[in-house]
Coordinates of C-alpha atoms and ligand atoms in Angstrom, one line a residue:
M1 CA 9.0 8.7 -23.6
K2 CA 5.8 8.2 -22.2
I3 CA 5.3 5.5 -19.8
K4 CA 3.2 2.6 -20.4
K5 CA 3.6 -0.6 -18.8
A6 CA 3.6 -0.8 -14.8
V7 CA 5.0 -3.9 -12.2
I8 CA 2.9 -4.9 -10.1
P9 CA 4.8 -6.5 -7.3
A10 CA 2.2 -9.2 -5.4
A11 CA 3.4 -12.3 -4.0
G12 CA 4.8 -11.2 -0.6
Y13 CA 2.1 -13.4 2.0
G14 CA 1.2 -10.7 3.5
T15 CA 2.1 -12.1 6.9
R16 CA 0.9 -8.4 8.8
F17 CA -2.7 -9.1 7.6
L18 CA -2.7 -12.7 9.0
P19 CA -5.4 -15.0 9.6
V20 CA -6.9 -13.5 6.8
T21 CA -4.2 -13.8 4.1
K22 CA -4.1 -17.0 4.8
A23 CA -6.4 -17.7 2.0
V24 CA -7.1 -14.3 0.7
P25 CA -4.8 -12.5 -0.7
K26 CA -4.0 -9.1 0.9
E27 CA -4.1 -7.2 -2.6
L28 CA -7.8 -8.2 -2.2
L29 CA -8.4 -7.0 1.4
P30 CA -11.3 -4.6 0.4
I31 CA -11.6 -0.4 1.1
V32 CA -15.2 -0.2 1.0
D33 CA -16.3 -2.1 -1.3
K34 CA -13.6 -2.3 -4.1
P35 CA -9.6 -4.3 -3.1
M36 CA -7.0 -2.4 -2.5
I37 CA -5.2 -4.1 -5.5
Q38 CA -8.1 -2.2 -7.8
Y39 CA -7.6 1.0 -6.3
I40 CA -3.9 0.7 -8.4
V41 CA -4.7 -0.4 -11.3
E42 CA -6.8 2.7 -11.5
E43 CA -4.7 5.0 -10.5
A44 CA -2.0 2.8 -13.5
K45 CA -4.6 3.5 -16.1
A46 CA -5.3 7.1 -15.0
S47 CA -2.3 7.7 -15.9
G48 CA -1.9 6.6 -19.2
I49 CA -0.2 3.2 -18.3
E50 CA -1.6 -0.4 -20.6
F51 CA -0.4 -2.7 -19.9
V52 CA 0.6 -4.1 -15.8
I53 CA 2.5 -6.4 -14.9
L54 CA 1.3 -8.4 -12.0
I55 CA 4.3 -10.5 -9.6
V56 CA 2.6 -13.4 -8.0
N57 CA 2.9 -16.7 -6.3
H58 CA 0.7 -19.8 -5.5
G59 CA -2.7 -18.8 -4.1
K60 CA -2.8 -15.2 -5.3
E61 CA -5.7 -16.7 -8.2
A62 CA -8.1 -14.5 -6.9
I63 CA -6.7 -11.3 -8.1
E64 CA -6.7 -12.7 -11.2
D65 CA -10.1 -13.7 -11.6
H66 CA -11.1 -10.3 -9.7
F67 CA -9.5 -8.4 -13.5
D68 CA -11.1 -11.2 -15.5
I69 CA -14.8 -11.9 -16.5
N70 CA -17.3 -13.7 -14.7
Y71 CA -19.5 -14.5 -17.3
E72 CA -21.8 -16.5 -15.2
L73 CA -22.8 -12.8 -12.1
E74 CA -22.5 -10.6 -15.1
D75 CA -25.1 -12.7 -17.1
T76 CA -27.4 -13.7 -14.0
L77 CA -27.4 -9.3 -13.4
R78 CA -27.9 -8.2 -17.0
K79 CA -31.0 -10.9 -17.1
K80 CA -32.4 -9.4 -13.4
G81 CA -31.9 -5.9 -14.8
N82 CA -29.9 -5.4 -11.8
N83 CA -27.4 -2.9 -13.7
E84 CA -25.8 -0.6 -10.8
L85 CA -24.4 -3.7 -9.6
L86 CA -23.5 -5.2 -12.9
S87 CA -21.5 -2.0 -13.4
L88 CA -19.4 -1.6 -10.5
I89 CA -17.8 -5.1 -12.3
D90 CA -18.3 -5.3 -16.0
G91 CA -16.0 -3.2 -17.3
L92 CA -12.9 -4.8 -14.9
S93 CA -12.7 -7.4 -17.0
E94 CA -11.5 -4.7 -19.8
M95 CA -10.2 -2.0 -17.8
I96 CA -6.8 -2.8 -18.9
K97 CA -4.2 -4.4 -20.3
I98 CA -2.9 -7.4 -17.2
V99 CA -0.8 -10.2 -17.2
S100 CA 1.0 -12.4 -14.7
I101 CA 3.9 -14.0 -14.0
R102 CA 5.0 -16.2 -10.9
Q103 CA 8.3 -15.4 -8.3
K104 CA 8.9 -18.7 -7.5
K105 CA 10.5 -18.1 -4.6
P106 CA 9.9 -15.3 -2.2
L107 CA 13.7 -13.4 -2.8
G108 CA 12.6 -10.1 -2.2
L109 CA 11.5 -7.2 -3.4
G110 CA 13.4 -6.6 -6.2
H111 CA 14.0 -9.9 -7.3
A112 CA 9.6 -10.2 -7.6
V113 CA 11.0 -7.2 -10.5
L114 CA 13.7 -8.3 -12.1
Q115 CA 10.9 -10.9 -13.1
A116 CA 9.1 -8.1 -15.0
K117 CA 12.4 -8.2 -17.0
N118 CA 11.3 -9.8 -20.8
L119 CA 8.3 -8.1 -20.7
I120 CA 8.8 -4.6 -20.4
G121 CA 11.7 -5.1 -22.3
D122 CA 14.3 -1.9 -23.6
E123 CA 11.7 1.0 -21.8
P124 CA 11.3 3.2 -18.7
F125 CA 8.9 1.7 -16.4
A126 CA 6.5 2.2 -13.1
V127 CA 7.1 0.3 -10.5
V128 CA 4.0 0.6 -8.7
L129 CA 3.4 -1.1 -4.8
G130 CA 0.0 -2.4 -3.5
D131 CA 0.5 -2.2 0.6
D132 CA 0.4 2.4 -0.6
I133 CA -3.1 4.0 -1.3
I134 CA -2.8 6.7 -2.8
D135 CA -5.2 9.7 -2.9
S136 CA -4.5 12.7 -4.7
E137 CA -6.2 14.8 -7.7
K138 CA -4.0 14.2 -10.6
P139 CA -2.7 10.8 -9.7
C140 CA 0.9 10.0 -8.2
L141 CA 2.2 7.8 -11.1
L142 CA 0.9 10.7 -14.0
Q143 CA 2.3 13.2 -11.6
M144 CA 6.0 11.4 -11.3
S145 CA 5.6 10.6 -15.4
E146 CA 5.0 14.3 -15.5
V147 CA 8.3 14.8 -13.5
Y148 CA 10.8 11.5 -15.7
E149 CA 9.2 13.2 -18.8
K150 CA 10.6 17.0 -17.7
Y151 CA 13.7 15.3 -17.1
G152 CA 15.0 11.9 -18.2
K153 CA 15.6 10.2 -15.4
P154 CA 13.7 7.8 -13.3
V155 CA 11.9 9.3 -10.8
I156 CA 11.3 7.9 -7.4
A157 CA 7.3 9.0 -5.1
V158 CA 9.0 10.1 -1.1
Q159 CA 7.5 11.3 0.8
K160 CA 8.6 12.8 4.3
V161 CA 7.8 10.1 8.1
P162 CA 8.8 10.3 11.5
R163 CA 11.9 10.2 12.7
E164 CA 11.3 7.4 14.1
D165 CA 9.7 5.0 11.8
V166 CA 12.5 5.0 9.4
S167 CA 13.2 1.9 10.0
R168 CA 10.2 0.8 8.4
Y169 CA 10.8 2.2 4.8
G170 CA 14.2 3.2 2.7
I171 CA 15.2 6.9 3.1
I172 CA 16.7 8.9 0.7
K173 CA 19.7 10.9 0.5
G174 CA 20.2 13.8 -1.6
K175 CA 20.4 18.1 -2.2
Q176 CA 16.5 20.0 -2.4
A177 CA 15.8 21.1 -5.6
G178 CA 12.8 22.7 -6.2
N179 CA 10.0 22.2 -4.3
S180 CA 9.4 19.3 -4.9
I181 CA 11.8 18.1 -6.5
Y182 CA 15.4 16.1 -4.8
M183 CA 18.0 15.2 -6.8
L184 CA 20.1 12.3 -5.2
E185 CA 23.2 11.0 -3.4
D186 CA 21.7 7.3 -2.4
V187 CA 19.0 5.5 -1.0
V188 CA 19.6 3.0 2.1
E189 CA 16.9 0.3 3.2
K190 CA 15.9 0.2 6.3
P191 CA 17.9 2.3 8.5
S192 CA 17.6 2.8 12.4
P193 CA 16.6 6.7 13.3
D194 CA 20.7 7.8 13.8
K195 CA 21.6 6.5 11.3
A196 CA 19.8 7.5 8.4
P197 CA 20.2 10.3 5.8
S198 CA 17.3 11.9 5.9
D199 CA 13.7 11.4 7.1
L200 CA 12.0 11.5 3.3
A201 CA 11.1 8.0 2.6
I202 CA 10.7 6.0 -0.7
I203 CA 7.1 5.6 -1.5
G204 CA 5.5 2.2 -3.1
R205 CA 5.9 4.1 -6.9
Y206 CA 8.9 4.7 -8.7
I207 CA 9.6 5.4 -12.8
L208 CA 12.4 3.2 -13.7
T209 CA 14.8 2.7 -16.8
P210 CA 15.2 -0.2 -18.1
E211 CA 18.8 -0.8 -16.7
I212 CA 17.3 -1.8 -13.1
F213 CA 18.1 -5.0 -14.6
E214 CA 20.7 -6.1 -14.7
I215 CA 21.4 -4.5 -12.1
L216 CA 19.1 -6.5 -9.9
E217 CA 20.8 -9.1 -11.3
D218 CA 24.6 -8.4 -9.5
T219 CA 22.2 -8.0 -6.4
S220 CA 23.2 -10.0 -3.7
S221 CA 20.6 -9.8 -1.1
G222 CA 20.6 -7.3 1.4
A223 CA 17.9 -6.2 4.5
G224 CA 16.5 -8.8 5.9
G225 CA 18.3 -11.5 4.0
E226 CA 16.3 -10.7 0.7
I227 CA 16.8 -9.2 -3.0
Q228 CA 16.4 -5.3 -2.1
L229 CA 15.3 -3.5 -4.2
T230 CA 16.8 -0.2 -2.8
D231 CA 19.8 -1.5 -3.4
G232 CA 19.7 -2.1 -7.1
L233 CA 18.6 1.8 -7.2
K234 CA 21.9 3.0 -5.0
V235 CA 23.9 1.1 -8.7
L236 CA 21.3 2.2 -11.3
L237 CA 21.4 6.3 -9.3
M238 CA 24.5 6.3 -9.6
K239 CA 24.8 5.7 -13.4
K240 CA 21.8 8.4 -14.6
G241 CA 21.3 10.3 -11.7
M242 CA 17.6 10.4 -9.6
I243 CA 14.5 12.0 -8.7
G244 CA 12.7 11.7 -5.1
Y245 CA 9.6 13.5 -6.6
R246 CA 7.4 14.9 -3.4
F247 CA 3.9 13.8 -4.3
E248 CA 0.8 15.5 -3.9
G249 CA -2.2 13.4 -2.1
D250 CA -3.0 11.8 0.8
R251 CA -0.9 8.5 0.8
Y252 CA -1.9 5.9 3.4
D253 CA -0.2 2.4 4.6
G254 CA -2.6 -0.3 4.0
G255 CA -0.1 -2.6 4.5
D256 CA -0.5 -1.8 8.6
K257 CA -3.5 -2.4 10.3
L258 CA -4.1 1.1 11.7
G259 CA -3.1 2.6 7.8
F260 CA -4.9 0.2 6.9
L261 CA -8.6 0.7 9.0
L262 CA -7.4 4.5 8.5
A263 CA -7.9 4.2 4.6
N264 CA -11.1 2.3 5.0
I265 CA -12.7 5.1 7.0
A266 CA -11.1 8.3 4.6
Y267 CA -13.2 6.5 2.0
A268 CA -15.6 5.5 3.3
M269 CA -15.9 9.4 3.9
K270 CA -15.9 10.4 0.8
R271 CA -19.4 8.7 0.3
P272 CA -21.8 10.1 1.2
E273 CA -24.4 7.4 1.9
I274 CA -22.0 6.3 4.7
K275 CA -21.1 9.4 5.8
D276 CA -22.7 11.2 7.6
K277 CA -23.7 7.7 9.6
L278 CA -20.6 7.0 10.5
L279 CA -19.0 11.0 12.2
E280 CA -22.4 9.6 13.7
C281 CA -20.9 6.4 15.0
M282 CA -17.6 7.5 15.6
A283 CA -19.0 10.6 17.9
G284 CA -20.5 8.1 19.5
Y285 CA -17.2 5.1 19.2
I286 CA -19.8 3.4 17.6
K287 CA -23.0 1.9 19.0
Ligands
G1P301 C1 9.8 -2.1 0.4 C2 10.6 -0.9 0.4 C3 10.8 0.5 1.3 C4 9.6 1.0 0.3 C5 8.6 0.9 1.6 C6 8.0 2.0 0.4 O1 8.9 -2.0 1.4 O2 11.0 -1.9 -0.1 O3 12.1 1.3 0.4 O4 9.8 2.5 1.5 O5 7.8 -0.7 0.5 O6 6.2 0.6 1.2 P1 7.6 -3.0 2.4 O7 6.9 -2.0 2.1 O8 8.1 -3.7 2.1 O9 9.3 -4.0 3.6

């Protein structure tokens, strides 16, 4: 079955980016000139997703506006004949169907995903975390959809991380069953390096089956006092099996200041009009 729906949790406070996130949603921080969440939605669309469910909280209205028509602005640009600028915004509202649901209490990622239950219904779906920006030739979610179609089991994206960083991630335990395929036996949320079952971290792309909702309804709070998606995955993998997939592509942690800056530099380097000057500035430590 094709994956057509994606849940994008966007209900965090973005505290790692304060003060900018006091009034601006973290998801709208720019990588070069596009908000982070636009990269995510574009990846979803390029992977065959037709319907996006944003999980938001109070103060995230600007994300909805970003994917809506701004009639006044578009009309002004049209009248001025500024088609180049117009082309940057006029497709955004048509790109994909987006609805948003509010997560009324900040109870964790598992709880955020649970809010999409009624809109997902009885079909497999994707969860895409806005912090993980993945630059790849074939969109990461499309790679994963193909793995799902082949194996018929939930799929989560994984990547090797340095041992000292394992406590920032969900970590998998599994048996390698192919070049980039792991049959999962367990997942642990944010273990200490001495307790981590591997150095393969869960990256924010998941293809899940609807059983996850009942499981999350029964999941009590775990690491950090939050209802963790990873704790729900633990149960889902016992029931259905689960694949850890080492995706192809470069991943940037947009939720971290350094990762965010690196993503900006990497994407700026892909812009011919910026690249040479940027290299020159970096070589001379910026002047
Ligand atoms: C979340 C998940 C974690 C995963 C990470 C990937 O953590 O809970 O399992 O490894 O995303 O970015 P967060 O970054 O929200 O703390």
